PDB file of C-alpha atoms in Angstrom:
ATOM      1  CA  MET A   1      44.310   5.871  72.575  1.00 42.00           C
ATOM      2  CA  PRO A   2      42.358   9.018  71.581  1.00 42.00           C
ATOM      3  CA  ARG A   3      41.281   9.173  67.974  1.00 43.00           C
ATOM      4  CA  ALA A   4      43.005  11.693  65.725  1.00 44.00           C
ATOM      5  CA  ARG A   5      40.682  14.061  63.926  1.00 46.00           C
ATOM      6  CA  HIS A   6      41.076  13.286  60.280  1.00 48.00           C
ATOM      7  CA  LYS A   7      39.050  12.922  57.125  1.00 49.00           C
ATOM      8  CA  GLU A   8      38.751   9.600  55.335  1.00 49.00           C
ATOM      9  CA  SER A   9      37.627   8.849  51.791  1.00 51.00           C
ATOM     10  CA  ARG A  10      37.124   5.496  50.023  1.00 59.00           C
ATOM     11  CA  PRO A  11      37.860   5.429  46.280  1.00 74.00           C
ATOM     12  CA  SER A  12      39.040   2.320  44.414  1.00 72.00           C
ATOM     13  CA  PHE A  13      41.325   1.271  41.562  1.00 75.00           C
ATOM     14  CA  GLY A  14      38.367   0.567  39.292  1.00 73.00           C
ATOM     15  CA  ARG A  15      36.640  -2.688  38.444  1.00 82.00           C
ATOM     16  CA  ALA A  16      37.514  -5.889  40.278  1.00 89.00           C
ATOM     17  CA  LYS A  17      40.263  -7.964  38.667  1.00 95.00           C
ATOM     18  CA  ILE A  18      40.770 -11.701  39.189  1.00 97.00           C
ATOM     19  CA  ILE A  19      44.140 -13.228  38.290  1.00 96.00           C
ATOM     20  CA  SER A  20      44.404 -17.001  37.975  1.00 97.00           C
ATOM     21  CA  HIS A  21      47.611 -17.487  35.932  1.00 97.00           C
ATOM     22  CA  PRO A  22      51.092 -16.568  37.248  1.00 97.00           C
ATOM     23  CA  ARG A  23      51.998 -14.736  34.027  1.00 97.00           C
ATOM     24  CA  TYR A  24      49.601 -11.920  34.974  1.00 97.00           C
ATOM     25  CA  ILE A  25      50.928 -11.270  38.492  1.00 97.00           C
ATOM     26  CA  GLU A  26      53.533  -8.697  37.465  1.00 95.00           C
ATOM     27  CA  SER A  27      51.146  -6.664  35.322  1.00 96.00           C
ATOM     28  CA  ALA A  28      48.500  -6.738  38.058  1.00 96.00           C
ATOM     29  CA  TRP A  29      50.960  -5.381  40.626  1.00 96.00           C
ATOM     30  CA  LEU A  30      52.172  -2.795  38.134  1.00 94.00           C
ATOM     31  CA  GLU A  31      48.605  -1.520  37.815  1.00 96.00           C
ATOM     32  CA  GLN A  32      48.321  -1.332  41.609  1.00 97.00           C
ATOM     33  CA  TYR A  33      51.461   0.779  41.944  1.00 97.00           C
ATOM     34  CA  GLU A  34      50.566   2.992  39.010  1.00 96.00           C
ATOM     35  CA  GLY A  35      47.256   3.675  40.728  1.00 96.00           C
ATOM     36  CA  LEU A  36      49.067   4.420  43.984  1.00 97.00           C
ATOM     37  CA  ALA A  37      51.488   6.741  42.180  1.00 97.00           C
ATOM     38  CA  ARG A  38      48.564   8.759  40.819  1.00 96.00           C
ATOM     39  CA  ARG A  39      47.126   9.101  44.340  1.00 96.00           C
ATOM     40  CA  PHE A  40      50.491  10.125  45.775  1.00 97.00           C
ATOM     41  CA  ALA A  41      51.008  12.665  42.986  1.00 95.00           C
ATOM     42  CA  CYS A  42      47.569  14.154  43.575  1.00 95.00           C
ATOM     43  CA  LEU A  43      48.287  14.551  47.297  1.00 95.00           C
ATOM     44  CA  LEU A  44      51.778  15.975  46.717  1.00 94.00           C
ATOM     45  CA  ARG A  45      50.602  18.642  44.275  1.00 83.00           C
ATOM     46  CA  SER A  46      53.221  21.397  44.265  1.00 75.00           C
ATOM     47  CA  ASN A  47      55.104  20.175  47.376  1.00 72.00           C
ATOM     48  CA  THR A  48      57.635  18.203  45.348  1.00 82.00           C
ATOM     49  CA  GLY A  49      60.695  20.420  44.952  1.00 89.00           C
ATOM     50  CA  ASP A  50      62.911  18.067  46.953  1.00 93.00           C
ATOM     51  CA  LEU A  51      61.257  14.714  47.599  1.00 96.00           C
ATOM     52  CA  VAL A  52      62.443  11.791  49.763  1.00 97.00           C
ATOM     53  CA  GLU A  53      61.132   8.235  49.693  1.00 98.00           C
ATOM     54  CA  ILE A  54      62.075   5.956  52.582  1.00 98.00           C
ATOM     55  CA  GLY A  55      62.080   2.209  51.897  1.00 96.00           C
ATOM     56  CA  CYS A  56      61.939   2.393  48.104  1.00 96.00           C
ATOM     57  CA  GLY A  57      62.599  -1.301  47.431  1.00 94.00           C
ATOM     58  CA  ARG A  58      62.604  -2.147  43.740  1.00 94.00           C
ATOM     59  CA  GLY A  59      61.149   1.233  42.839  1.00 95.00           C
ATOM     60  CA  GLN A  60      57.598  -0.033  42.377  1.00 95.00           C
ATOM     61  CA  LEU A  61      56.260   3.377  43.453  1.00 96.00           C
ATOM     62  CA  THR A  62      59.359   5.430  42.638  1.00 95.00           C
ATOM     63  CA  ILE A  63      59.341   4.835  38.881  1.00 94.00           C
ATOM     64  CA  PRO A  64      55.701   5.672  38.088  1.00 95.00           C
ATOM     65  CA  LEU A  65      55.707   8.556  40.584  1.00 95.00           C
ATOM     66  CA  SER A  66      58.810  10.110  38.995  1.00 93.00           C
ATOM     67  CA  ARG A  67      56.826  10.498  35.754  1.00 91.00           C
ATOM     68  CA  LEU A  68      53.966  12.298  37.503  1.00 93.00           C
ATOM     69  CA  VAL A  69      55.599  14.830  39.841  1.00 91.00           C
ATOM     70  CA  ALA A  70      57.562  17.923  38.893  1.00 80.00           C
ATOM     71  CA  SER A  71      60.185  17.448  41.598  1.00 78.00           C
ATOM     72  CA  ASP A  72      63.696  18.825  41.231  1.00 78.00           C
ATOM     73  CA  ARG A  73      65.159  15.718  42.842  1.00 90.00           C
ATOM     74  CA  ILE A  74      63.911  12.461  44.329  1.00 95.00           C
ATOM     75  CA  THR A  75      66.148  10.853  46.962  1.00 97.00           C
ATOM     76  CA  VAL A  76      65.291   7.229  47.705  1.00 97.00           C
ATOM     77  CA  VAL A  77      66.690   5.457  50.773  1.00 97.00           C
ATOM     78  CA  ASP A  78      66.827   1.725  51.514  1.00 97.00           C
ATOM     79  CA  ARG A  79      69.162  -0.800  53.139  1.00 95.00           C
ATOM     80  CA  PHE A  80      68.637  -3.426  50.420  1.00 93.00           C
ATOM     81  CA  THR A  81      69.398  -6.279  52.828  1.00 88.00           C
ATOM     82  CA  GLY A  82      67.845  -9.619  53.751  1.00 81.00           C
ATOM     83  CA  PRO A  83      64.961 -10.642  51.476  1.00 78.00           C
ATOM     84  CA  TYR A  84      65.364  -7.293  49.656  1.00 80.00           C
ATOM     85  CA  SER A  85      69.058  -7.696  48.806  1.00 82.00           C
ATOM     86  CA  LYS A  86      68.363  -8.039  45.058  1.00 87.00           C
ATOM     87  CA  ASP A  87      66.214  -4.914  44.915  1.00 91.00           C
ATOM     88  CA  TYR A  88      69.148  -2.516  44.504  1.00 91.00           C
ATOM     89  CA  ARG A  89      70.325  -4.010  41.221  1.00 92.00           C
ATOM     90  CA  HIS A  90      66.761  -4.194  39.931  1.00 91.00           C
ATOM     91  CA  LEU A  91      66.095  -0.552  40.850  1.00 93.00           C
ATOM     92  CA  LYS A  92      69.294   0.738  39.269  1.00 93.00           C
ATOM     93  CA  SER A  93      68.729  -1.183  36.036  1.00 93.00           C
ATOM     94  CA  THR A  94      65.137   0.042  35.814  1.00 92.00           C
ATOM     95  CA  LEU A  95      66.171   3.656  36.379  1.00 92.00           C
ATOM     96  CA  THR A  96      68.740   3.310  33.590  1.00 92.00           C
ATOM     97  CA  ARG A  97      66.325   1.612  31.219  1.00 93.00           C
ATOM     98  CA  GLU A  98      63.569   4.149  31.885  1.00 89.00           C
ATOM     99  CA  LYS A  99      66.076   7.046  31.650  1.00 90.00           C
ATOM    100  CA  VAL A 100      65.011   8.454  35.006  1.00 89.00           C
ATOM    101  CA  ARG A 101      67.785  10.879  35.914  1.00 87.00           C
ATOM    102  CA  LYS A 102      66.303  12.846  38.814  1.00 92.00           C
ATOM    103  CA  VAL A 103      66.274   9.860  41.207  1.00 94.00           C
ATOM    104  CA  SER A 104      69.255   9.515  43.559  1.00 94.00           C
ATOM    105  CA  VAL A 105      69.623   6.140  45.309  1.00 96.00           C
ATOM    106  CA  VAL A 106      71.064   6.050  48.847  1.00 96.00           C
ATOM    107  CA  VAL A 107      72.045   2.710  50.406  1.00 96.00           C
ATOM    108  CA  SER A 108      71.608   3.281  54.134  1.00 96.00           C
ATOM    109  CA  ASP A 109      69.638   2.420  57.217  1.00 95.00           C
ATOM    110  CA  TYR A 110      66.808   4.950  57.397  1.00 97.00           C
ATOM    111  CA  VAL A 111      67.645   5.975  60.986  1.00 97.00           C
ATOM    112  CA  SER A 112      71.279   6.709  60.161  1.00 97.00           C
ATOM    113  CA  TRP A 113      70.342   8.658  57.066  1.00 98.00           C
ATOM    114  CA  LEU A 114      67.607  10.734  58.699  1.00 98.00           C
ATOM    115  CA  THR A 115      69.725  11.701  61.696  1.00 97.00           C
ATOM    116  CA  ARG A 116      72.349  13.135  59.326  1.00 97.00           C
ATOM    117  CA  GLN A 117      69.853  15.447  57.632  1.00 97.00           C
ATOM    118  CA  LEU A 118      69.421  19.115  58.518  1.00 97.00           C
ATOM    119  CA  HIS A 119      66.242  20.580  59.964  1.00 97.00           C
ATOM    120  CA  ASP A 120      63.691  21.967  57.484  1.00 97.00           C
ATOM    121  CA  ARG A 121      65.531  20.452  54.516  1.00 97.00           C
ATOM    122  CA  TYR A 122      62.937  18.696  52.312  1.00 96.00           C
ATOM    123  CA  ASP A 123      59.639  19.616  50.682  1.00 95.00           C
ATOM    124  CA  ALA A 124      58.074  16.150  50.893  1.00 96.00           C
ATOM    125  CA  LEU A 125      58.836  12.817  52.553  1.00 98.00           C
ATOM    126  CA  ILE A 126      56.931   9.658  51.678  1.00 98.00           C
ATOM    127  CA  SER A 127      56.966   5.914  52.260  1.00 98.00           C
ATOM    128  CA  ASN A 128      54.991   2.979  50.943  1.00 98.00           C
ATOM    129  CA  GLU A 129      54.861  -0.469  52.557  1.00 96.00           C
ATOM    130  CA  PHE A 130      57.556   0.717  54.959  1.00 97.00           C
ATOM    131  CA  LEU A 131      55.597   1.163  58.194  1.00 98.00           C
ATOM    132  CA  CYS A 132      54.824  -2.555  58.122  1.00 96.00           C
ATOM    133  CA  GLU A 133      58.586  -3.230  58.439  1.00 94.00           C
ATOM    134  CA  ILE A 134      58.999  -1.345  61.741  1.00 97.00           C
ATOM    135  CA  ASP A 135      57.280  -1.494  65.122  1.00 97.00           C
ATOM    136  CA  SER A 136      55.214   1.077  67.028  1.00 97.00           C
ATOM    137  CA  ALA A 137      58.148   2.625  68.912  1.00 97.00           C
ATOM    138  CA  GLU A 138      60.164   2.928  65.696  1.00 98.00           C
ATOM    139  CA  MET A 139      57.164   4.443  63.933  1.00 98.00           C
ATOM    140  CA  ARG A 140      56.827   7.186  66.536  1.00 98.00           C
ATOM    141  CA  SER A 141      60.505   8.057  66.184  1.00 98.00           C
ATOM    142  CA  PHE A 142      60.339   7.868  62.385  1.00 98.00           C
ATOM    143  CA  LEU A 143      57.356  10.215  62.112  1.00 98.00           C
ATOM    144  CA  SER A 144      59.073  12.646  64.470  1.00 98.00           C
ATOM    145  CA  GLU A 145      62.128  12.672  62.211  1.00 98.00           C
ATOM    146  CA  CYS A 146      59.880  13.194  59.190  1.00 98.00           C
ATOM    147  CA  TYR A 147      58.546  16.324  60.878  1.00 98.00           C
ATOM    148  CA  ARG A 148      62.026  17.575  61.742  1.00 98.00           C
ATOM    149  CA  VAL A 149      63.541  17.299  58.277  1.00 98.00           C
ATOM    150  CA  LEU A 150      60.551  18.719  56.403  1.00 98.00           C
ATOM    151  CA  LYS A 151      60.324  22.391  55.541  1.00 97.00           C
ATOM    152  CA  PRO A 152      57.384  24.408  56.884  1.00 97.00           C
ATOM    153  CA  LYS A 153      54.373  23.604  54.654  1.00 96.00           C
ATOM    154  CA  GLY A 154      56.109  20.330  53.769  1.00 97.00           C
ATOM    155  CA  ILE A 155      54.000  17.203  53.314  1.00 97.00           C
ATOM    156  CA  THR A 156      54.416  13.616  54.445  1.00 98.00           C
ATOM    157  CA  ILE A 157      52.497  10.620  53.007  1.00 98.00           C
ATOM    158  CA  HIS A 158      52.670   7.010  54.178  1.00 98.00           C
ATOM    159  CA  GLY A 159      51.062   4.141  52.294  1.00 98.00           C
ATOM    160  CA  PHE A 160      50.423   0.583  53.483  1.00 98.00           C
ATOM    161  CA  LEU A 161      47.963  -2.266  53.155  1.00 98.00           C
ATOM    162  CA  SER A 162      45.105  -2.176  55.629  1.00 98.00           C
ATOM    163  CA  PRO A 163      45.317  -4.631  58.538  1.00 98.00           C
ATOM    164  CA  GLN A 164      41.499  -4.527  58.695  1.00 96.00           C
ATOM    165  CA  ALA A 165      40.231  -7.316  56.454  1.00 97.00           C
ATOM    166  CA  ARG A 166      36.847  -6.796  54.794  1.00 96.00           C
ATOM    167  CA  ASN A 167      36.351 -10.474  53.897  1.00 97.00           C
ATOM    168  CA  PHE A 168      37.844 -13.938  54.381  1.00 97.00           C
ATOM    169  CA  ARG A 169      40.050 -13.636  51.281  1.00 98.00           C
ATOM    170  CA  GLN A 170      41.747 -10.579  52.745  1.00 98.00           C
ATOM    171  CA  ARG A 171      42.061 -12.326  56.108  1.00 98.00           C
ATOM    172  CA  LEU A 172      43.897 -15.170  54.373  1.00 98.00           C
ATOM    173  CA  THR A 173      46.285 -12.682  52.741  1.00 98.00           C
ATOM    174  CA  ILE A 174      47.055 -11.010  56.052  1.00 98.00           C
ATOM    175  CA  GLU A 175      47.481 -14.367  57.801  1.00 97.00           C
ATOM    176  CA  ALA A 176      49.875 -15.702  55.164  1.00 97.00           C
ATOM    177  CA  ASP A 177      52.047 -12.592  55.149  1.00 96.00           C
ATOM    178  CA  SER A 178      52.281 -11.941  58.896  1.00 96.00           C
ATOM    179  CA  ASN A 179      51.843 -15.103  60.973  1.00 96.00           C
ATOM    180  CA  PRO A 180      55.258 -16.615  61.902  1.00 95.00           C
ATOM    181  CA  ARG A 181      53.617 -20.025  61.563  1.00 96.00           C
ATOM    182  CA  TRP A 182      53.475 -19.496  57.803  1.00 97.00           C
ATOM    183  CA  THR A 183      55.905 -16.843  56.632  1.00 95.00           C
ATOM    184  CA  LYS A 184      59.685 -17.155  56.695  1.00 91.00           C
ATOM    185  CA  PHE A 185      60.009 -13.382  57.217  1.00 91.00           C
ATOM    186  CA  PRO A 186      57.381 -12.340  59.798  1.00 92.00           C
ATOM    187  CA  PRO A 187      57.051  -8.615  60.535  1.00 92.00           C
ATOM    188  CA  LYS A 188      58.266  -7.175  63.818  1.00 93.00           C
ATOM    189  CA  GLU A 189      54.887  -6.275  65.260  1.00 96.00           C
ATOM    190  CA  TRP A 190      52.086  -6.107  62.719  1.00 96.00           C
ATOM    191  CA  PHE A 191      50.966  -6.794  59.168  1.00 97.00           C
ATOM    192  CA  SER A 192      50.468  -3.014  59.017  1.00 98.00           C
ATOM    193  CA  PRO A 193      49.726  -0.428  61.703  1.00 98.00           C
ATOM    194  CA  GLU A 194      46.146   0.616  62.337  1.00 98.00           C
ATOM    195  CA  PRO A 195      45.363   3.700  60.188  1.00 98.00           C
ATOM    196  CA  GLU A 196      43.964   5.505  63.234  1.00 98.00           C
ATOM    197  CA  SER A 197      47.264   4.977  65.050  1.00 98.00           C
ATOM    198  CA  VAL A 198      49.301   6.484  62.204  1.00 98.00           C
ATOM    199  CA  ALA A 199      46.953   9.469  61.959  1.00 98.00           C
ATOM    200  CA  TYR A 200      47.108   9.970  65.723  1.00 98.00           C
ATOM    201  CA  GLN A 201      50.916   9.889  65.778  1.00 98.00           C
ATOM    202  CA  LEU A 202      51.136  12.379  62.913  1.00 98.00           C
ATOM    203  CA  GLY A 203      48.895  14.776  64.811  1.00 98.00           C
ATOM    204  CA  ARG A 204      50.797  14.240  68.049  1.00 98.00           C
ATOM    205  CA  THR A 205      54.090  14.946  66.270  1.00 98.00           C
ATOM    206  CA  GLY A 206      52.814  18.312  65.067  1.00 98.00           C
ATOM    207  CA  PHE A 207      51.426  17.651  61.601  1.00 98.00           C
ATOM    208  CA  ARG A 208      48.158  19.343  60.719  1.00 98.00           C
ATOM    209  CA  ARG A 209      45.372  18.617  58.214  1.00 97.00           C
ATOM    210  CA  VAL A 210      45.911  14.906  58.790  1.00 98.00           C
ATOM    211  CA  ARG A 211      43.940  12.882  56.271  1.00 97.00           C
ATOM    212  CA  THR A 212      43.375   9.164  55.706  1.00 98.00           C
ATOM    213  CA  LEU A 213      42.600   7.833  52.240  1.00 97.00           C
ATOM    214  CA  ARG A 214      41.352   4.251  51.888  1.00 97.00           C
ATOM    215  CA  ILE A 215      41.534   2.760  48.387  1.00 97.00           C
ATOM    216  CA  ARG A 216      40.043  -0.605  47.466  1.00 96.00           C
ATOM    217  CA  SER A 217      42.608  -2.668  45.584  1.00 97.00           C
ATOM    218  CA  ASN A 218      39.914  -4.732  43.826  1.00 96.00           C
ATOM    219  CA  LEU A 219      42.563  -7.382  43.119  1.00 97.00           C
ATOM    220  CA  ARG A 220      42.008 -11.108  43.691  1.00 98.00           C
ATOM    221  CA  ILE A 221      44.647 -13.732  42.939  1.00 98.00           C
ATOM    222  CA  LYS A 222      43.614 -17.384  42.843  1.00 98.00           C
ATOM    223  CA  ALA A 223      44.528 -20.865  41.580  1.00 98.00           C
ATOM    224  CA  SER A 224      48.113 -21.266  40.315  1.00 98.00           C
ATOM    225  CA  ALA A 225      48.654 -17.503  40.504  1.00 98.00           C
ATOM    226  CA  ALA A 226      47.927 -17.598  44.253  1.00 98.00           C
ATOM    227  CA  GLU A 227      50.349 -20.490  44.702  1.00 98.00           C
ATOM    228  CA  GLU A 228      53.063 -18.551  42.861  1.00 97.00           C
ATOM    229  CA  LEU A 229      52.389 -15.367  44.840  1.00 97.00           C
ATOM    230  CA  LEU A 230      52.770 -17.234  48.125  1.00 98.00           C
ATOM    231  CA  LYS A 231      56.120 -18.593  46.955  1.00 96.00           C
ATOM    232  CA  ARG A 232      57.293 -15.079  46.091  1.00 94.00           C
ATOM    233  CA  TRP A 233      56.249 -13.917  49.545  1.00 94.00           C
ATOM    234  CA  SER A 234      58.252 -16.765  51.117  1.00 94.00           C
ATOM    235  CA  VAL A 235      55.123 -18.318  52.610  1.00 97.00           C
ATOM    236  CA  LYS A 236      55.609 -21.954  53.623  1.00 96.00           C
ATOM    237  CA  GLU A 237      54.100 -24.633  51.420  1.00 96.00           C
ATOM    238  CA  THR A 238      52.040 -25.917  54.339  1.00 97.00           C
ATOM    239  CA  PHE A 239      49.823 -22.819  54.084  1.00 98.00           C
ATOM    240  CA  TRP A 240      48.939 -23.669  50.481  1.00 97.00           C
ATOM    241  CA  LYS A 241      48.254 -27.299  51.384  1.00 97.00           C
ATOM    242  CA  LEU A 242      45.990 -26.318  54.287  1.00 97.00           C
ATOM    243  CA  HIS A 243      43.901 -23.862  52.234  1.00 98.00           C
ATOM    244  CA  GLU A 244      44.387 -25.375  48.754  1.00 97.00           C
ATOM    245  CA  GLU A 245      40.749 -25.762  47.745  1.00 97.00           C
ATOM    246  CA  GLN A 246      39.824 -22.334  49.043  1.00 97.00           C
ATOM    247  CA  LEU A 247      42.788 -20.717  47.307  1.00 98.00           C
ATOM    248  CA  LYS A 248      41.979 -22.435  44.036  1.00 97.00           C
ATOM    249  CA  GLN A 249      38.329 -21.416  44.078  1.00 96.00           C
ATOM    250  CA  GLU A 250      38.290 -18.045  45.869  1.00 97.00           C
ATOM    251  CA  GLY A 251      41.932 -17.062  46.147  1.00 97.00           C
ATOM    252  CA  LEU A 252      43.596 -14.261  48.035  1.00 98.00           C
ATOM    253  CA  GLU A 253      42.414 -10.665  47.936  1.00 98.00           C
ATOM    254  CA  ILE A 254      44.769  -7.747  48.384  1.00 98.00           C
ATOM    255  CA  PRO A 255      43.497  -5.612  51.298  1.00 98.00           C
ATOM    256  CA  ASP A 256      42.604  -1.959  50.903  1.00 98.00           C
ATOM    257  CA  TRP A 257      45.467   0.454  50.429  1.00 98.00           C
ATOM    258  CA  ILE A 258      45.758   3.148  53.106  1.00 98.00           C
ATOM    259  CA  LEU A 259      47.404   6.544  52.585  1.00 98.00           C
ATOM    260  CA  VAL A 260      47.857   8.769  55.639  1.00 98.00           C
ATOM    261  CA  THR A 261      49.087  12.295  55.023  1.00 98.00           C
ATOM    262  CA  GLY A 262      49.856  15.415  57.038  1.00 98.00           C
ATOM    263  CA  LEU A 263      51.235  18.920  56.524  1.00 97.00           C
ATOM    264  CA  LYS A 264      53.906  20.642  58.598  1.00 98.00           C
ATOM    265  CA  PRO A 265      52.569  24.028  59.711  1.00 98.00           C
ATOM    266  CA  PRO A 266      54.166  27.210  58.253  1.00 96.00           C
TER     267      PRO A 266
END
């Protein structure tokens, strides 16, 4: 596969953080998504008049991003099925509690929803941790639909965890979350797509000024916090037993976050 021409930068979320008690997992993830929201907002700039987020889940990105962008409306789309069936109620209650009124929640399969949308309709279309849920053929079709529904000069941004581990702790994280031997909900094809592949497909679809941003999570989770995280990810107990000493001492490390973005030409 030819390499897409794109720029890549490597910032981080600040100093390394090590979590060893389960009570700190939620706040650690909140900091990760708040950092991601700031990066998304910076990339979106003024292209946020009518924003769509595909695969919103519990609103981990939606909520902090809604505070940072001056969009007229944010439409979020998700099926809320399977292991994510409880996310809808959580998202709606959080939107009510946070008094976020510009977010409209759509319960739908992303393919069905996108095919119903008009050409050149939206100013921005984003996703985060969504590309890991689909396979390569579905990704090509999805990115093509992103191009179709965006207005000229519209922007698309897709975030996901890097499949390229920088150390053994990240390799353990990827293994636990993607190998059918360990996880009860293995992905269709990959832990995440290769960043170069996403950038290439954006360029092939017609997007220009394709850019890849790599952000170090700087988050390690070990000891009882790692055991609890694996349970939340529906990883089988045998994984913990096999790597128990390593997970207690060194833990898991969240891989780098990847953001790939492109602009639709005028």
